[in-house]
Short mmCIF file of C-alpha atoms and ligand atoms in Angstrom, two decimals:
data_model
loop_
_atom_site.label_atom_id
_atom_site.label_comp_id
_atom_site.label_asym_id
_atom_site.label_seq_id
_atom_site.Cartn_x
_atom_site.Cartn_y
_atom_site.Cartn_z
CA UNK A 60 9.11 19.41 -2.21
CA UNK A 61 7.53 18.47 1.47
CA UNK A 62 9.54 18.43 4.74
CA UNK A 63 9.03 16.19 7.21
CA UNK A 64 9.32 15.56 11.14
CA UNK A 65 9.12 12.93 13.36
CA UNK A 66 8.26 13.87 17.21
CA UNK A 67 9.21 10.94 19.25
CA UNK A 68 7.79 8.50 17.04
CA UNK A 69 7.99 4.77 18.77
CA UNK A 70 6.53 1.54 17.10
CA UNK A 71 5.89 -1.60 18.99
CA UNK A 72 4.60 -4.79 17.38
CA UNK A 73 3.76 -7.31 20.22
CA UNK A 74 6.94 -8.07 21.52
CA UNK A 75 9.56 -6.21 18.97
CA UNK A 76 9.91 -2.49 19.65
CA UNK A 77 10.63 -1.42 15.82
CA UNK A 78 10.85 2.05 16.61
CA UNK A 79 12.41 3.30 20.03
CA UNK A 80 12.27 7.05 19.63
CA UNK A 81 12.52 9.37 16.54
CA UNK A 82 13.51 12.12 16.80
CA UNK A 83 13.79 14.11 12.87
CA UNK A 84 13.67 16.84 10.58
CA UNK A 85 13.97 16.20 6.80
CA UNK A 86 14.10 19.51 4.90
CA UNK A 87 12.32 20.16 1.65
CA UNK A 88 14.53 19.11 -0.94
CA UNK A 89 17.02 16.98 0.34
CA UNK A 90 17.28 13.46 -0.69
CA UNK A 91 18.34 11.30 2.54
CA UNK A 92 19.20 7.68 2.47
CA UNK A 93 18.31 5.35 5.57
CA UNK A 94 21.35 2.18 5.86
CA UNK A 95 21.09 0.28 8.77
CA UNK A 96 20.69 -4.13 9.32
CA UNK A 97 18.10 -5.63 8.58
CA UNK A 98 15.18 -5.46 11.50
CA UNK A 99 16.96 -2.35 12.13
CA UNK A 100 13.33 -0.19 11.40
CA UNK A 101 14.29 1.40 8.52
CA UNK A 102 11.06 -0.10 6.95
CA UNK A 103 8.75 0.59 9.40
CA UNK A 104 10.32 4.00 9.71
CA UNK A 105 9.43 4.55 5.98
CA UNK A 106 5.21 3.12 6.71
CA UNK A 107 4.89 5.51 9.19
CA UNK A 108 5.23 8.23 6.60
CA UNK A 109 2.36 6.97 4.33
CA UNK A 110 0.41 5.91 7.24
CA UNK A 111 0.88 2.08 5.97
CA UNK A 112 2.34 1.47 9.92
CA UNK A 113 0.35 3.65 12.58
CA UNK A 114 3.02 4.95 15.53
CA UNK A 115 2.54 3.61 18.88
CA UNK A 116 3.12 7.10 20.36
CA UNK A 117 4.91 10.12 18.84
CA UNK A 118 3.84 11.89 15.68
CA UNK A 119 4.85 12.55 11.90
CA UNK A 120 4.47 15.75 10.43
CA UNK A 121 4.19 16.11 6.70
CA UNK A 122 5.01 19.89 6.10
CA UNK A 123 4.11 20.66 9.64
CA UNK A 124 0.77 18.77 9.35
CA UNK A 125 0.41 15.63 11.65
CA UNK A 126 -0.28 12.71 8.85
CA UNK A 127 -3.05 11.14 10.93
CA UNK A 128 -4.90 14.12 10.90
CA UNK A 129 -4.47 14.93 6.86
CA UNK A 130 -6.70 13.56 4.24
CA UNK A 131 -5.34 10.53 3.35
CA UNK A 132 -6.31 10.52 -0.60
CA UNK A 133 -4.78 14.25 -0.61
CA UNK A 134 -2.28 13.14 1.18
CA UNK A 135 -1.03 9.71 -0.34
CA UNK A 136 -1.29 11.91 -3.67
CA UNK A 137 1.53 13.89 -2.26
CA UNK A 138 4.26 11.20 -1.87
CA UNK A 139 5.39 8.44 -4.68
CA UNK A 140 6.34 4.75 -2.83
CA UNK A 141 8.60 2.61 -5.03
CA UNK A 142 8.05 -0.81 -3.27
CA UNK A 143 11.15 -3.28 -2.96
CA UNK A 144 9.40 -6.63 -5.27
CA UNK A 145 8.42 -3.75 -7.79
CA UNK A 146 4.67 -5.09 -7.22
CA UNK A 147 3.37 -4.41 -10.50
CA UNK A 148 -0.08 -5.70 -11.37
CA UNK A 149 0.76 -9.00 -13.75
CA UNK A 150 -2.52 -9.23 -15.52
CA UNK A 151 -2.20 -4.97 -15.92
CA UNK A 152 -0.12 -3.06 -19.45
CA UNK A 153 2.36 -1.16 -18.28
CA UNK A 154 0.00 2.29 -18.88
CA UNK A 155 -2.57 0.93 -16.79
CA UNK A 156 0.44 0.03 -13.90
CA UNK A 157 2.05 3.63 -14.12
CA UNK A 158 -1.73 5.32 -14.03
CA UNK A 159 -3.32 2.79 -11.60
CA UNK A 160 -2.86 5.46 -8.67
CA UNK A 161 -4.02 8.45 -9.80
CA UNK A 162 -6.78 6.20 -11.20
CA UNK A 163 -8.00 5.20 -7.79
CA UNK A 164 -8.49 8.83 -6.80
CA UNK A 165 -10.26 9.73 -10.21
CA UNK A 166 -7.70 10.93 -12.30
CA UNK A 167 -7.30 9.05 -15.78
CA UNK A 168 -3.69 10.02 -16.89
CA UNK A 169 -4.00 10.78 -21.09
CA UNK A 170 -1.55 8.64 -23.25
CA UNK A 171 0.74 11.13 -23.48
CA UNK A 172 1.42 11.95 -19.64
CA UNK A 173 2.21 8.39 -19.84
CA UNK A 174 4.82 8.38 -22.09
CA UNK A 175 6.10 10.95 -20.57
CA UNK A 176 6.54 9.60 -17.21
CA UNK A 177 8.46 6.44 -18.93
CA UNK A 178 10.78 8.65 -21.04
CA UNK A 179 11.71 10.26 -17.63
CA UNK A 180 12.70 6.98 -16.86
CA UNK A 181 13.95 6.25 -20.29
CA UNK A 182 12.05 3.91 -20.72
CA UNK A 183 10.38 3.98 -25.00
CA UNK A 184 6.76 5.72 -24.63
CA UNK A 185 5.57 2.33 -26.67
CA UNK A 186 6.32 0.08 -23.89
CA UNK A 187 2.69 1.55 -22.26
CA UNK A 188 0.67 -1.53 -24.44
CA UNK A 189 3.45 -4.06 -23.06
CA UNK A 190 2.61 -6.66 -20.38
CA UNK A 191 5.14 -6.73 -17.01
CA UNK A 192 6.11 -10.20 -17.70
CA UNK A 193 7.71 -9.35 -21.50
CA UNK A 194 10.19 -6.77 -19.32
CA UNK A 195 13.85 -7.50 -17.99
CA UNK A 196 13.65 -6.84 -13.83
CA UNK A 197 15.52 -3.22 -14.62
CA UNK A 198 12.65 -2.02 -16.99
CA UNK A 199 10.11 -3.17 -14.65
CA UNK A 200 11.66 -1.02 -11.59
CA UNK A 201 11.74 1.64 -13.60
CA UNK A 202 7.91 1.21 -14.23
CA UNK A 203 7.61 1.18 -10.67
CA UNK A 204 9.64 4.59 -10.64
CA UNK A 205 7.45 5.83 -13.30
CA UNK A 206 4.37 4.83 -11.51
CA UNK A 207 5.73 6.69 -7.72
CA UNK A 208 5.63 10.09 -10.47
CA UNK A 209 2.25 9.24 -12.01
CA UNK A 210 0.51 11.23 -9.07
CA UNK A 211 3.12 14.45 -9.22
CA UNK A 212 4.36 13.92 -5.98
CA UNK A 213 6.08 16.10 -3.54
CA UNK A 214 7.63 13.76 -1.61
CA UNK A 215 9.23 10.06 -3.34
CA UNK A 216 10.06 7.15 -0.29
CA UNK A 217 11.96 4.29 -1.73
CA UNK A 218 12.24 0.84 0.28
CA UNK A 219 15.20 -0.71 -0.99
CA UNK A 220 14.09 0.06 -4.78
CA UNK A 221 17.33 -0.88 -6.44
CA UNK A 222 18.35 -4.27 -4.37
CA UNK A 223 17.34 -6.86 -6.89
CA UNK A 224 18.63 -5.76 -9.54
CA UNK A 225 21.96 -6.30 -10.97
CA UNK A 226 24.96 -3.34 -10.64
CA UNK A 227 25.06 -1.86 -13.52
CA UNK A 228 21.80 -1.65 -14.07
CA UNK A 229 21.31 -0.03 -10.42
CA UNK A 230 23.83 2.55 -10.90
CA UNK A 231 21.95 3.37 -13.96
CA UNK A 232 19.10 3.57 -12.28
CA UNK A 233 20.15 5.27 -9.13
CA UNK A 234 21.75 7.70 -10.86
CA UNK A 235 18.37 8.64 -12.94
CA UNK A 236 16.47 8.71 -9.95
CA UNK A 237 18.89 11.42 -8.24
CA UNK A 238 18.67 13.48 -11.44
CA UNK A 239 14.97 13.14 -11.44
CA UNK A 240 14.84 14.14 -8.14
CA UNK A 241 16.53 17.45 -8.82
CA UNK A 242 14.42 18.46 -12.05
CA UNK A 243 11.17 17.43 -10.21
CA UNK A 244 12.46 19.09 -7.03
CA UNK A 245 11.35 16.20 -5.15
CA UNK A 246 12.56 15.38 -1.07
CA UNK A 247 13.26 11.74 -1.19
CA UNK A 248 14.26 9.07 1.24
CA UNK A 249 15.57 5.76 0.46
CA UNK A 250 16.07 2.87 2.23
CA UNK A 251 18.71 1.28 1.44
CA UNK A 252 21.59 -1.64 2.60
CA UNK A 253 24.02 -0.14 0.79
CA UNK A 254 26.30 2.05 2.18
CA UNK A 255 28.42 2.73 -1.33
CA UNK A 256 24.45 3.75 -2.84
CA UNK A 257 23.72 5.85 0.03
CA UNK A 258 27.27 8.17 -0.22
CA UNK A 259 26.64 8.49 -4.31
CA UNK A 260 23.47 9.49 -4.03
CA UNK A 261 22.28 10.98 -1.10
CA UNK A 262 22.61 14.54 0.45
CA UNK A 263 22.55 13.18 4.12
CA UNK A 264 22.63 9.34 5.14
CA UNK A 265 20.65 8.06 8.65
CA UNK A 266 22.09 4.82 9.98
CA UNK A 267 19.71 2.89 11.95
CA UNK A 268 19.98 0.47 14.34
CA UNK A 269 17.62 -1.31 16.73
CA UNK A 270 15.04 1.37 16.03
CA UNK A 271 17.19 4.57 16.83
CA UNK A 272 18.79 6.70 14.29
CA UNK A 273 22.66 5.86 15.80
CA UNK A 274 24.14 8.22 12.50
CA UNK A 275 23.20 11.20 10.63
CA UNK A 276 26.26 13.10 8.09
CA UNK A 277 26.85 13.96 5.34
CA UNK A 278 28.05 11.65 3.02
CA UNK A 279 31.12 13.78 2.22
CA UNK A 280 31.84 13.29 6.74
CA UNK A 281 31.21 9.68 6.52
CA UNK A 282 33.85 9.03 3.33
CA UNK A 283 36.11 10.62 5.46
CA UNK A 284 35.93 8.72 8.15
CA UNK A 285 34.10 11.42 10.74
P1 ADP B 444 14.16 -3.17 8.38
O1 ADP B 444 13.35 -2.48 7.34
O2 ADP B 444 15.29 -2.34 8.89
O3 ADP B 444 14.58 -4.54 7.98
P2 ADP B 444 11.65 -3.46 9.78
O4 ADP B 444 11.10 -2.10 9.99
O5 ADP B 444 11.10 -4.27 8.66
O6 ADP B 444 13.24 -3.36 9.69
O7 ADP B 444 11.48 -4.30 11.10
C1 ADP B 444 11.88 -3.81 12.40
C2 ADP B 444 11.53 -4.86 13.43
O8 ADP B 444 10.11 -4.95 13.53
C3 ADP B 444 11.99 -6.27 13.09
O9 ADP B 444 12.33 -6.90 14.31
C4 ADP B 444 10.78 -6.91 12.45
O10 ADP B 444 10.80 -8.30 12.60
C5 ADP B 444 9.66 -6.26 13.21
N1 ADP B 444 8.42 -6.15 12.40
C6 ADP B 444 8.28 -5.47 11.25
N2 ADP B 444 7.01 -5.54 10.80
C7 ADP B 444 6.34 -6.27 11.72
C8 ADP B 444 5.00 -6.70 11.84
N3 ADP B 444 4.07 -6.37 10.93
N4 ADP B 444 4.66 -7.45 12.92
C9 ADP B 444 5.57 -7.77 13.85
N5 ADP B 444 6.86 -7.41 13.80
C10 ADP B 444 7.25 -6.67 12.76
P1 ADP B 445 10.04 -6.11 2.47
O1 ADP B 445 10.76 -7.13 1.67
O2 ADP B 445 9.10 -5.24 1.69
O3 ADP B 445 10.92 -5.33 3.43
P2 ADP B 445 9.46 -7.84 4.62
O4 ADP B 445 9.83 -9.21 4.19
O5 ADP B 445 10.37 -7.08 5.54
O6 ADP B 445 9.08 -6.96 3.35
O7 ADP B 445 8.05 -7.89 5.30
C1 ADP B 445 6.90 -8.16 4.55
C2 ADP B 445 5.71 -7.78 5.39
O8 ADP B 445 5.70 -8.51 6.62
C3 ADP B 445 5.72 -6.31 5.77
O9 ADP B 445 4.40 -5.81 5.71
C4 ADP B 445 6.24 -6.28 7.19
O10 ADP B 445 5.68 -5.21 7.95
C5 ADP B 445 5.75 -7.62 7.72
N1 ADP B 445 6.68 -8.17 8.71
C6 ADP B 445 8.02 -8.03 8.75
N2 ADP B 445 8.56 -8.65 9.81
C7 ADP B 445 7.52 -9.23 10.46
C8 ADP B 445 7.40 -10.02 11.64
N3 ADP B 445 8.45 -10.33 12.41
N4 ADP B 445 6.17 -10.44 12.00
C9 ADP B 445 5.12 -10.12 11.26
N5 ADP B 445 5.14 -9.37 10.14
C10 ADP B 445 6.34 -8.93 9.76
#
């Protein structure tokens, strides 16, 4: 697990100030959702991380190590990014989707470590030779949550992973990913709209709003009102 701090971190696109002032620790370990409206930040919050969104001023620390200043291959190997359209590669198998990271840093991932990563998320070790397309929208996410693993991360930052599917199949899901996040001792944060998600799963849930973090409790305070 990785911890993470951001030291007044601001973001401003040409007229929209996305981020007006972070101010954060996230401790190894703990799996945090961000809820907030939409335009809120909570995105760009999230690309500042993985360097996807450089910060007007302010820094982010991964482990105590400014991000801009880290090797960005080493780095990027670090932390898994399940993407909101799951984004996998059409034309790709499902192996070649889950392995396609580590791949690009010159790792080839053996047939077994893939079927490993899609029994962790139960997904049938055959389904490697399949194409995206022949996959219901809940498999496929779960590729993509197979694929944020592929690299052994230390650190897993979801952007609204579980919003298209339907509920039962995102319960499922969420609930895997909180379990996986425990055995693999991961520190996650996910984005998320929903507020019900956020209290199930999460250790600690940031609201955000016009690019400050208004909210920060426990779920357990926020249930009860506090
Ligand atoms: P959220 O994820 O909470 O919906 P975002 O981080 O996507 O919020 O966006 C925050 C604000 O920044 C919004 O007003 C959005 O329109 C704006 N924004 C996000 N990305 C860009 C961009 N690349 N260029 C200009 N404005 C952007
Ligand atoms: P997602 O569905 O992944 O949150 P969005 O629809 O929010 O994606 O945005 C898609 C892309 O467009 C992102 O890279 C985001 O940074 C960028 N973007 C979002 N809002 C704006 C904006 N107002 N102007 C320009 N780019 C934006």
């Amino acid at each position: 697990a990785a911890s993470l701090t951001f030291d007044s971190v601001t973001k401003r696109y040409d007229t929209t100030e996305a981020l007006a002032g972070i101010d954060l620790t996230i401790e190894a370990g703990s799996f945090v959702a961000l809820v907030g409206a939409s335009g809120s930040g909570k995105s760009t919050l999230l690309k500042t991380i993985n360097r996807l969104v450089e910060p007007t001023t302010g820094r982010v620390l991964l482990d105590d190590e400014d991000v801009t200043t880290r090797d960005a291959t080493a780095m990027r190997r670090q932390m898994g990014y399940v993407f909101q359209r799951i984004g996998l590669f059409p034309h790709m198998r499902v192996g070649e989707n889950i392995a396609i990271g580590p791949r690009l840093v010159g790792d080839n991932l053996s047939r077994e470590r893939i079927g490993e990563l899609l029994e962790l998320v139960d997904l049938d070790p055959a389904m490697a030779s399949r194409l995206p397309e022949e996959l219901s929208g809940g498999q496929q996410q779960r590729v993509g949550v197979a694929r944020a693993l592929a690299g052994d991360p230390d650190l897993l930052l979801m952007d609204e992973p579980f919003g298209a599917l339907d509920p039962v199949t995102r319960d499922a899901l969420g609930t895997r990913v909180r379990d996986l996040h425990d055995r693999l001792e991961l520190t996650t944060l996910m984005v998320t709209h929903d507020m019900a998600e956020a209290l199930i799963l999460a250790d600690r849930v940031l609201v955000m709003d016009a690019g400050k973090i208004v909210a920060d409790e426990t779920p357990q305070a926020l249930a009860s009102g506090g």
